[in-house]
Amino acid sequence: MQTILGLDFGSSNIVVVMQNEGLILKESNLVSVRRTTNGYTLECVGNQSNKLLGKTGDNITTFSPVGFGEIVSFDYAVILLKQLLEKIHLKPSFLNPIKLVLLLPVGMQEQEIQKYMELCHAVKIKDVVIVPGIIASALGENINISANSAKMVMDIGGGTIDCAVINMNHVVCGSTLALGGRTLDSMIVEFIQKKYGVTIGLKTAQNLKEDIGSLYQNDSSTMQVSCIDNETMLVDTIEVSAKDVFDSMTMFLDELIRVIETTIIQLPPELAADVTRNGITITGGYSKIVGLEKYLRTKLGINILVSNESDIAAQKGLTRLVNNINLLETVTQK
């Protein structure tokens, strides 16, 4: 009997769902390798690698084999996917066939899609169905994608921003930016370095974003963080404010607005009117930035919708797809 799985190979996390089971795996999209005299050997993958971030010497490197919507290291992507399948006790074979519903960014080129297909084939999964991740996000937010009324959805992930307009079960137009929450972490590191003359780690930047990140200009929250003084090279501590985090986000926010406005401009007047009337749904792990909803509404003059479970919208929609083959066929038919 064929096992039906759904896979979302995100830049931050890999999510696997199974028909009639729901979520069965969520692991960090990370691989750690140790440098030896003969090259590199695998240290660990997934959540184990996440525990090593910022805590190892130069002999261990931790990285994402799939990032910003692209496979950057095919061999290690294969290793990571194989190990995660083993973790859920699945070994694809002729006697144990797997049908895989794979979510991919909406703006992906055919050449890159083919690399993802080759990745699946390398772990012996031959039956692969590609679905735009933005469709799954819309389904996860209970948007009626079959209606003849255009809906815009923006998914802000760890490595990419997907923005698309959906009408009658299909993407009318959309684009993907190689910009996401991880880029935002790097922006915070750079801002702190310029303003305070110290260096913080990406993990610290992530904590700042999650703990005091806010788009409210009057937010007075602060946070003490450890750092390295760039002059003395000694360990130090500084107090970072919510305004610091806001100021570091400027370019990121400008890009969000630009991609939304660019997408709307491409639409026929009737569909553009639909989007203005229906509002824009924001999903993804970084849809929860405090004040994002109000900030975008003020800048765009369009209603912005962020639900309580917007961060797991793609997972919920992917689960619906693997549990409803008729729905899956509807969104994949040309």
mmCIF file of C-alpha atoms in Angstrom:
data_model
loop_
_atom_site.group_PDB
_atom_site.id
_atom_site.type_symbol
_atom_site.label_atom_id
_atom_site.label_comp_id
_atom_site.label_asym_id
_atom_site.label_seq_id
_atom_site.Cartn_x
_atom_site.Cartn_y
_atom_site.Cartn_z
ATOM 1 C CA MET A 1 0.000 0.000 0.000
ATOM 2 C CA GLN A 2 1.323 3.431 -0.962
ATOM 3 C CA THR A 3 2.266 5.847 1.822
ATOM 4 C CA ILE A 4 1.319 9.464 1.104
ATOM 5 C CA LEU A 5 3.601 12.098 2.604
ATOM 6 C CA GLY A 6 3.779 15.872 2.422
ATOM 7 C CA LEU A 7 7.143 17.642 2.605
ATOM 8 C CA ASP A 8 7.918 21.316 3.153
ATOM 9 C CA PHE A 9 11.698 21.768 2.815
ATOM 10 C CA GLY A 10 11.876 25.230 4.358
ATOM 11 C CA SER A 11 15.054 27.234 4.886
ATOM 12 C CA SER A 12 14.622 27.026 8.678
ATOM 13 C CA ASN A 13 12.686 23.813 9.225
ATOM 14 C CA ILE A 14 11.744 20.655 7.385
ATOM 15 C CA VAL A 15 8.141 19.587 7.961
ATOM 16 C CA VAL A 16 6.779 16.136 7.078
ATOM 17 C CA VAL A 17 3.100 15.206 7.320
ATOM 18 C CA MET A 18 1.467 11.853 6.608
ATOM 19 C CA GLN A 19 -1.971 10.989 5.308
ATOM 20 C CA ASN A 20 -4.367 10.328 8.219
ATOM 21 C CA GLU A 21 -1.572 11.061 10.728
ATOM 22 C CA GLY A 22 -0.831 14.780 10.358
ATOM 23 C CA LEU A 23 2.524 16.157 11.470
ATOM 24 C CA ILE A 24 5.080 13.389 12.010
ATOM 25 C CA LEU A 25 8.352 15.327 11.824
ATOM 26 C CA LYS A 26 9.655 18.866 12.242
ATOM 27 C CA GLU A 27 13.429 19.255 12.217
ATOM 28 C CA SER A 28 15.901 22.064 11.641
ATOM 29 C CA ASN A 29 17.177 22.283 8.074
ATOM 30 C CA LEU A 30 20.786 21.934 9.195
ATOM 31 C CA VAL A 31 23.784 19.676 8.702
ATOM 32 C CA SER A 32 26.969 19.734 10.790
ATOM 33 C CA VAL A 33 30.263 18.451 9.382
ATOM 34 C CA ARG A 34 33.629 18.013 11.070
ATOM 35 C CA ARG A 35 36.828 18.911 9.231
ATOM 36 C CA THR A 36 39.431 16.125 9.239
ATOM 37 C CA THR A 37 42.782 15.599 7.541
ATOM 38 C CA ASN A 38 40.929 13.678 4.815
ATOM 39 C CA GLY A 39 38.166 16.204 4.216
ATOM 40 C CA TYR A 40 34.835 16.373 6.052
ATOM 41 C CA THR A 41 32.812 13.806 7.985
ATOM 42 C CA LEU A 42 29.168 14.080 9.028
ATOM 43 C CA GLU A 43 28.703 15.087 12.654
ATOM 44 C CA CYS A 44 24.889 15.314 12.954
ATOM 45 C CA VAL A 45 21.777 16.707 11.236
ATOM 46 C CA GLY A 46 18.473 18.410 12.039
ATOM 47 C CA ASN A 47 17.720 19.476 15.591
ATOM 48 C CA GLN A 48 21.026 18.073 16.840
ATOM 49 C CA SER A 49 22.836 20.453 14.498
ATOM 50 C CA ASN A 50 20.720 23.346 15.746
ATOM 51 C CA LYS A 51 22.085 22.756 19.259
ATOM 52 C CA LEU A 52 25.617 23.283 17.941
ATOM 53 C CA LEU A 53 25.013 26.747 16.449
ATOM 54 C CA GLY A 54 27.504 29.220 17.890
ATOM 55 C CA LYS A 55 28.960 26.618 20.253
ATOM 56 C CA THR A 56 31.632 24.870 18.199
ATOM 57 C CA GLY A 57 35.161 25.629 17.069
ATOM 58 C CA ASP A 58 36.418 26.077 13.541
ATOM 59 C CA ASN A 59 36.619 22.319 13.036
ATOM 60 C CA ILE A 60 32.805 21.941 12.891
ATOM 61 C CA THR A 61 30.686 23.766 10.323
ATOM 62 C CA THR A 62 26.889 23.913 10.495
ATOM 63 C CA PHE A 63 24.904 24.969 7.440
ATOM 64 C CA SER A 64 21.612 24.517 5.575
ATOM 65 C CA PRO A 65 21.967 22.329 2.463
ATOM 66 C CA VAL A 66 18.742 23.908 1.187
ATOM 67 C CA GLY A 67 18.415 27.649 1.696
ATOM 68 C CA PHE A 68 16.652 30.657 0.187
ATOM 69 C CA GLY A 69 14.582 28.298 -1.964
ATOM 70 C CA GLU A 70 17.579 26.628 -3.603
ATOM 71 C CA ILE A 71 19.509 23.412 -3.104
ATOM 72 C CA VAL A 72 22.978 24.712 -2.268
ATOM 73 C CA SER A 73 24.553 21.335 -1.444
ATOM 74 C CA PHE A 74 22.860 18.448 -3.237
ATOM 75 C CA ASP A 75 24.886 15.674 -1.567
ATOM 76 C CA TYR A 76 24.223 16.904 1.947
ATOM 77 C CA ALA A 77 20.569 17.547 1.127
ATOM 78 C CA VAL A 78 20.325 13.868 0.197
ATOM 79 C CA ILE A 79 22.044 12.829 3.436
ATOM 80 C CA LEU A 80 19.749 15.044 5.509
ATOM 81 C CA LEU A 81 16.557 13.796 3.833
ATOM 82 C CA LYS A 82 17.650 10.153 4.113
ATOM 83 C CA GLN A 83 18.373 10.486 7.815
ATOM 84 C CA LEU A 84 15.063 12.204 8.500
ATOM 85 C CA LEU A 85 13.159 9.472 6.639
ATOM 86 C CA GLU A 86 14.996 6.894 8.734
ATOM 87 C CA LYS A 87 13.996 8.807 11.857
ATOM 88 C CA ILE A 88 10.317 8.276 11.012
ATOM 89 C CA HIS A 89 11.059 4.652 10.081
ATOM 90 C CA LEU A 90 10.351 5.043 6.386
ATOM 91 C CA LYS A 91 12.554 3.484 3.744
ATOM 92 C CA PRO A 92 11.113 3.970 0.250
ATOM 93 C CA SER A 93 11.299 0.879 -1.945
ATOM 94 C CA PHE A 94 9.378 -1.087 -4.579
ATOM 95 C CA LEU A 95 7.491 -2.875 -1.793
ATOM 96 C CA ASN A 96 7.010 0.331 0.219
ATOM 97 C CA PRO A 97 6.227 3.047 -2.354
ATOM 98 C CA ILE A 98 5.820 6.655 -1.276
ATOM 99 C CA LYS A 99 3.787 9.379 -2.949
ATOM 100 C CA LEU A 100 5.256 12.733 -1.994
ATOM 101 C CA VAL A 101 3.482 16.098 -2.096
ATOM 102 C CA LEU A 102 6.327 18.615 -2.220
ATOM 103 C CA LEU A 103 5.837 22.314 -1.486
ATOM 104 C CA LEU A 104 8.060 24.722 -3.438
ATOM 105 C CA PRO A 105 8.274 28.526 -3.778
ATOM 106 C CA VAL A 106 5.952 29.992 -6.387
ATOM 107 C CA GLY A 107 8.629 31.729 -8.440
ATOM 108 C CA MET A 108 10.971 28.776 -8.850
ATOM 109 C CA GLN A 109 12.563 28.159 -12.249
ATOM 110 C CA GLU A 110 12.180 24.816 -14.019
ATOM 111 C CA GLN A 111 15.883 24.013 -13.641
ATOM 112 C CA GLU A 112 15.689 24.329 -9.850
ATOM 113 C CA ILE A 113 12.440 22.327 -9.708
ATOM 114 C CA GLN A 114 14.263 19.547 -11.541
ATOM 115 C CA LYS A 115 16.978 19.544 -8.856
ATOM 116 C CA TYR A 116 14.313 18.988 -6.196
ATOM 117 C CA MET A 117 12.910 16.111 -8.249
ATOM 118 C CA GLU A 118 16.400 14.613 -8.465
ATOM 119 C CA LEU A 119 16.759 15.003 -4.695
ATOM 120 C CA CYS A 120 13.552 13.009 -4.148
ATOM 121 C CA HIS A 121 14.650 10.361 -6.647
ATOM 122 C CA ALA A 122 18.002 10.084 -4.848
ATOM 123 C CA VAL A 123 16.182 8.919 -1.698
ATOM 124 C CA LYS A 124 14.129 6.502 -3.820
ATOM 125 C CA ILE A 125 10.902 8.522 -3.919
ATOM 126 C CA LYS A 126 9.723 8.390 -7.526
ATOM 127 C CA ASP A 127 6.114 9.604 -7.302
ATOM 128 C CA VAL A 128 6.417 13.344 -6.598
ATOM 129 C CA VAL A 129 3.697 15.985 -6.937
ATOM 130 C CA ILE A 130 4.766 19.642 -6.870
ATOM 131 C CA VAL A 131 2.439 22.180 -5.242
ATOM 132 C CA PRO A 132 3.185 25.905 -4.766
ATOM 133 C CA GLY A 133 3.705 26.424 -1.062
ATOM 134 C CA ILE A 134 1.534 29.532 -1.193
ATOM 135 C CA ILE A 135 -1.449 27.333 -2.156
ATOM 136 C CA ALA A 136 -0.907 25.229 0.965
ATOM 137 C CA SER A 137 -0.632 28.382 3.077
ATOM 138 C CA ALA A 138 -3.944 29.653 1.690
ATOM 139 C CA LEU A 139 -5.637 26.318 2.408
ATOM 140 C CA GLY A 140 -4.201 26.348 5.918
ATOM 141 C CA GLU A 141 -5.850 29.732 6.465
ATOM 142 C CA ASN A 142 -9.182 28.307 5.219
ATOM 143 C CA ILE A 143 -9.222 30.630 2.210
ATOM 144 C CA ASN A 144 -11.695 29.558 -0.456
ATOM 145 C CA ILE A 145 -9.176 29.256 -3.281
ATOM 146 C CA SER A 146 -11.761 27.863 -5.726
ATOM 147 C CA ALA A 147 -13.824 31.072 -5.716
ATOM 148 C CA ASN A 148 -13.683 33.510 -8.625
ATOM 149 C CA SER A 149 -12.429 36.264 -6.347
ATOM 150 C CA ALA A 150 -8.694 36.892 -6.155
ATOM 151 C CA LYS A 151 -6.909 36.495 -2.815
ATOM 152 C CA MET A 152 -3.364 37.649 -2.087
ATOM 153 C CA VAL A 153 -1.216 35.611 0.294
ATOM 154 C CA MET A 154 2.298 36.463 1.452
ATOM 155 C CA ASP A 155 4.368 33.810 3.225
ATOM 156 C CA ILE A 156 7.401 35.084 5.149
ATOM 157 C CA GLY A 157 9.691 32.136 5.752
ATOM 158 C CA GLY A 158 13.199 31.664 7.061
ATOM 159 C CA GLY A 159 14.873 32.100 3.691
ATOM 160 C CA THR A 160 12.252 33.306 1.233
ATOM 161 C CA ILE A 161 9.248 35.576 0.912
ATOM 162 C CA ASP A 162 6.525 34.171 -1.323
ATOM 163 C CA CYS A 163 3.838 36.571 -2.535
ATOM 164 C CA ALA A 164 1.069 35.463 -4.883
ATOM 165 C CA VAL A 165 -2.495 36.083 -5.989
ATOM 166 C CA ILE A 166 -4.724 32.996 -6.099
ATOM 167 C CA ASN A 167 -7.933 32.708 -8.088
ATOM 168 C CA MET A 168 -9.991 29.618 -8.998
ATOM 169 C CA ASN A 169 -7.490 27.115 -7.487
ATOM 170 C CA HIS A 170 -4.404 28.484 -9.221
ATOM 171 C CA VAL A 171 -1.729 31.137 -8.849
ATOM 172 C CA VAL A 172 -2.511 34.061 -11.165
ATOM 173 C CA CYS A 173 0.811 35.795 -10.556
ATOM 174 C CA GLY A 174 3.457 35.687 -7.905
ATOM 175 C CA SER A 175 7.102 36.012 -7.064
ATOM 176 C CA THR A 176 9.685 34.742 -4.602
ATOM 177 C CA LEU A 177 12.376 36.828 -2.908
ATOM 178 C CA ALA A 178 15.523 35.226 -1.505
ATOM 179 C CA LEU A 179 14.915 37.192 1.671
ATOM 180 C CA GLY A 180 13.487 35.927 4.924
ATOM 181 C CA GLY A 181 13.863 35.686 8.672
ATOM 182 C CA ARG A 182 17.482 34.572 8.448
ATOM 183 C CA THR A 183 18.340 37.641 6.381
ATOM 184 C CA LEU A 184 16.661 39.705 9.079
ATOM 185 C CA ASP A 185 18.938 38.100 11.694
ATOM 186 C CA SER A 186 21.980 39.141 9.644
ATOM 187 C CA MET A 187 20.604 42.695 9.369
ATOM 188 C CA ILE A 188 20.314 42.882 13.167
ATOM 189 C CA VAL A 189 23.910 41.671 13.586
ATOM 190 C CA GLU A 190 25.139 44.308 11.115
ATOM 191 C CA PHE A 191 23.119 47.107 12.719
ATOM 192 C CA ILE A 192 24.357 46.301 16.237
ATOM 193 C CA GLN A 193 27.929 46.145 14.950
ATOM 194 C CA LYS A 194 27.683 49.602 13.351
ATOM 195 C CA LYS A 195 25.858 51.277 16.238
ATOM 196 C CA TYR A 196 27.614 49.771 19.254
ATOM 197 C CA GLY A 197 30.932 48.561 17.839
ATOM 198 C CA VAL A 198 30.355 45.026 19.055
ATOM 199 C CA THR A 199 29.629 41.680 17.456
ATOM 200 C CA ILE A 200 26.741 39.413 18.401
ATOM 201 C CA GLY A 201 25.966 35.957 17.049
ATOM 202 C CA LEU A 202 23.107 35.064 14.698
ATOM 203 C CA LYS A 203 21.457 33.093 17.510
ATOM 204 C CA THR A 204 21.494 36.221 19.694
ATOM 205 C CA ALA A 205 20.043 38.251 16.827
ATOM 206 C CA GLN A 206 17.267 35.696 16.463
ATOM 207 C CA ASN A 207 16.522 35.939 20.201
ATOM 208 C CA LEU A 208 16.383 39.740 19.967
ATOM 209 C CA LYS A 209 13.956 39.546 17.057
ATOM 210 C CA GLU A 210 11.700 37.058 18.843
ATOM 211 C CA ASP A 211 11.850 38.564 22.339
ATOM 212 C CA ILE A 212 11.751 42.339 21.764
ATOM 213 C CA GLY A 213 11.252 42.687 18.003
ATOM 214 C CA SER A 214 8.432 45.168 17.457
ATOM 215 C CA LEU A 215 7.194 47.539 14.765
ATOM 216 C CA TYR A 216 5.644 49.877 17.314
ATOM 217 C CA GLN A 217 7.859 52.979 17.458
ATOM 218 C CA ASN A 218 6.970 53.624 21.114
ATOM 219 C CA ASP A 219 7.901 50.120 22.300
ATOM 220 C CA SER A 220 10.345 50.607 25.194
ATOM 221 C CA SER A 221 11.376 46.973 25.660
ATOM 222 C CA THR A 222 15.073 46.246 26.138
ATOM 223 C CA MET A 223 17.250 43.156 26.393
ATOM 224 C CA GLN A 224 20.731 42.487 27.761
ATOM 225 C CA VAL A 225 22.910 40.486 25.368
ATOM 226 C CA SER A 226 26.455 39.159 25.407
ATOM 227 C CA CYS A 227 28.801 40.346 22.703
ATOM 228 C CA ILE A 228 32.434 40.772 21.681
ATOM 229 C CA ASP A 229 33.881 44.291 21.783
ATOM 230 C CA ASN A 230 35.375 44.880 18.342
ATOM 231 C CA GLU A 231 38.279 46.965 19.733
ATOM 232 C CA THR A 232 39.321 44.986 22.800
ATOM 233 C CA MET A 233 38.054 41.604 21.519
ATOM 234 C CA LEU A 234 36.817 40.944 25.040
ATOM 235 C CA VAL A 235 33.426 39.596 26.070
ATOM 236 C CA ASP A 236 31.036 42.388 27.003
ATOM 237 C CA THR A 237 27.337 43.008 27.635
ATOM 238 C CA ILE A 238 25.141 45.676 26.066
ATOM 239 C CA GLU A 239 21.486 46.673 26.338
ATOM 240 C CA VAL A 240 19.624 46.519 23.043
ATOM 241 C CA SER A 241 16.267 48.268 22.622
ATOM 242 C CA ALA A 242 13.180 47.357 20.612
ATOM 243 C CA LYS A 243 13.857 50.507 18.542
ATOM 244 C CA ASP A 244 17.272 49.090 17.601
ATOM 245 C CA VAL A 245 15.586 45.976 16.248
ATOM 246 C CA PHE A 246 12.993 48.095 14.412
ATOM 247 C CA ASP A 247 15.675 50.288 12.815
ATOM 248 C CA SER A 248 17.567 47.213 11.619
ATOM 249 C CA MET A 249 14.420 45.959 9.853
ATOM 250 C CA THR A 250 13.967 48.991 7.567
ATOM 251 C CA MET A 251 15.240 47.422 4.341
ATOM 252 C CA PHE A 252 13.386 44.178 5.061
ATOM 253 C CA LEU A 253 10.089 46.027 5.546
ATOM 254 C CA ASP A 254 10.660 48.105 2.418
ATOM 255 C CA GLU A 255 11.058 44.891 0.428
ATOM 256 C CA LEU A 256 7.805 43.471 1.831
ATOM 257 C CA ILE A 257 5.924 46.544 0.683
ATOM 258 C CA ARG A 258 7.680 46.636 -2.695
ATOM 259 C CA VAL A 259 6.835 43.019 -3.573
ATOM 260 C CA ILE A 260 3.173 43.490 -2.578
ATOM 261 C CA GLU A 261 2.824 46.677 -4.648
ATOM 262 C CA THR A 262 4.651 45.123 -7.621
ATOM 263 C CA THR A 263 2.363 42.074 -7.549
ATOM 264 C CA ILE A 264 -0.805 44.191 -7.430
ATOM 265 C CA ILE A 265 0.397 46.382 -10.330
ATOM 266 C CA GLN A 266 0.698 43.252 -12.537
ATOM 267 C CA LEU A 267 -2.986 42.351 -12.022
ATOM 268 C CA PRO A 268 -5.904 43.197 -14.295
ATOM 269 C CA PRO A 269 -8.082 45.910 -12.701
ATOM 270 C CA GLU A 270 -10.815 43.423 -11.689
ATOM 271 C CA LEU A 271 -8.389 41.184 -9.784
ATOM 272 C CA ALA A 272 -6.603 44.163 -8.227
ATOM 273 C CA ALA A 273 -9.988 45.324 -6.948
ATOM 274 C CA ASP A 274 -10.580 41.844 -5.473
ATOM 275 C CA VAL A 275 -7.283 42.011 -3.572
ATOM 276 C CA THR A 276 -8.053 45.486 -2.247
ATOM 277 C CA ARG A 277 -11.487 44.317 -1.120
ATOM 278 C CA ASN A 278 -10.430 40.922 0.314
ATOM 279 C CA GLY A 279 -7.244 42.114 2.027
ATOM 280 C CA ILE A 280 -3.851 40.400 2.196
ATOM 281 C CA THR A 281 -3.238 37.312 4.294
ATOM 282 C CA ILE A 282 0.243 37.065 5.851
ATOM 283 C CA THR A 283 1.555 33.623 6.836
ATOM 284 C CA GLY A 284 4.850 31.939 7.675
ATOM 285 C CA GLY A 285 7.133 31.733 10.678
ATOM 286 C CA TYR A 286 7.906 35.451 10.572
ATOM 287 C CA SER A 287 4.315 36.654 10.230
ATOM 288 C CA LYS A 288 4.302 36.994 14.019
ATOM 289 C CA ILE A 289 6.578 40.036 14.183
ATOM 290 C CA VAL A 290 4.836 42.293 16.698
ATOM 291 C CA GLY A 291 3.056 45.152 14.947
ATOM 292 C CA LEU A 292 3.540 43.795 11.403
ATOM 293 C CA GLU A 293 -0.194 43.722 10.707
ATOM 294 C CA LYS A 294 -0.729 47.372 11.659
ATOM 295 C CA TYR A 295 2.500 48.528 9.991
ATOM 296 C CA LEU A 296 1.596 47.060 6.596
ATOM 297 C CA ARG A 297 -2.011 48.208 6.826
ATOM 298 C CA THR A 298 -0.861 51.784 7.485
ATOM 299 C CA LYS A 299 1.706 51.755 4.655
ATOM 300 C CA LEU A 300 -0.505 50.061 2.035
ATOM 301 C CA GLY A 301 -3.990 51.174 2.946
ATOM 302 C CA ILE A 302 -5.207 47.572 2.589
ATOM 303 C CA ASN A 303 -6.564 45.292 5.301
ATOM 304 C CA ILE A 304 -3.904 42.851 6.546
ATOM 305 C CA LEU A 305 -4.940 39.493 7.988
ATOM 306 C CA VAL A 306 -2.701 37.520 10.370
ATOM 307 C CA SER A 307 -4.331 34.593 12.161
ATOM 308 C CA ASN A 308 -3.329 32.962 15.447
ATOM 309 C CA GLU A 309 -1.871 29.997 13.543
ATOM 310 C CA SER A 310 -0.406 31.866 10.589
ATOM 311 C CA ASP A 311 3.031 30.416 11.372
ATOM 312 C CA ILE A 312 1.812 26.850 10.660
ATOM 313 C CA ALA A 313 -0.530 27.653 7.762
ATOM 314 C CA ALA A 314 1.557 25.768 5.188
ATOM 315 C CA GLN A 315 1.711 22.719 7.457
ATOM 316 C CA LYS A 316 -2.069 22.747 7.924
ATOM 317 C CA GLY A 317 -2.680 23.188 4.206
ATOM 318 C CA LEU A 318 -0.213 20.433 3.323
ATOM 319 C CA THR A 319 -2.053 18.112 5.698
ATOM 320 C CA ARG A 320 -5.332 18.913 3.931
ATOM 321 C CA LEU A 321 -3.745 18.078 0.569
ATOM 322 C CA VAL A 322 -2.383 14.660 1.587
ATOM 323 C CA ASN A 323 -5.715 13.786 3.192
ATOM 324 C CA ASN A 324 -7.795 14.841 0.185
ATOM 325 C CA ILE A 325 -6.531 13.493 -3.138
ATOM 326 C CA ASN A 326 -9.390 15.171 -5.044
ATOM 327 C CA LEU A 327 -8.304 18.546 -3.654
ATOM 328 C CA LEU A 328 -4.698 17.733 -4.545
ATOM 329 C CA GLU A 329 -5.657 16.941 -8.126
ATOM 330 C CA THR A 330 -7.661 20.167 -8.345
ATOM 331 C CA VAL A 331 -4.720 22.409 -7.416
ATOM 332 C CA THR A 332 -2.205 20.544 -9.614
ATOM 333 C CA GLN A 333 -4.200 20.209 -12.830
ATOM 334 C CA LYS A 334 -3.039 22.487 -15.633
#
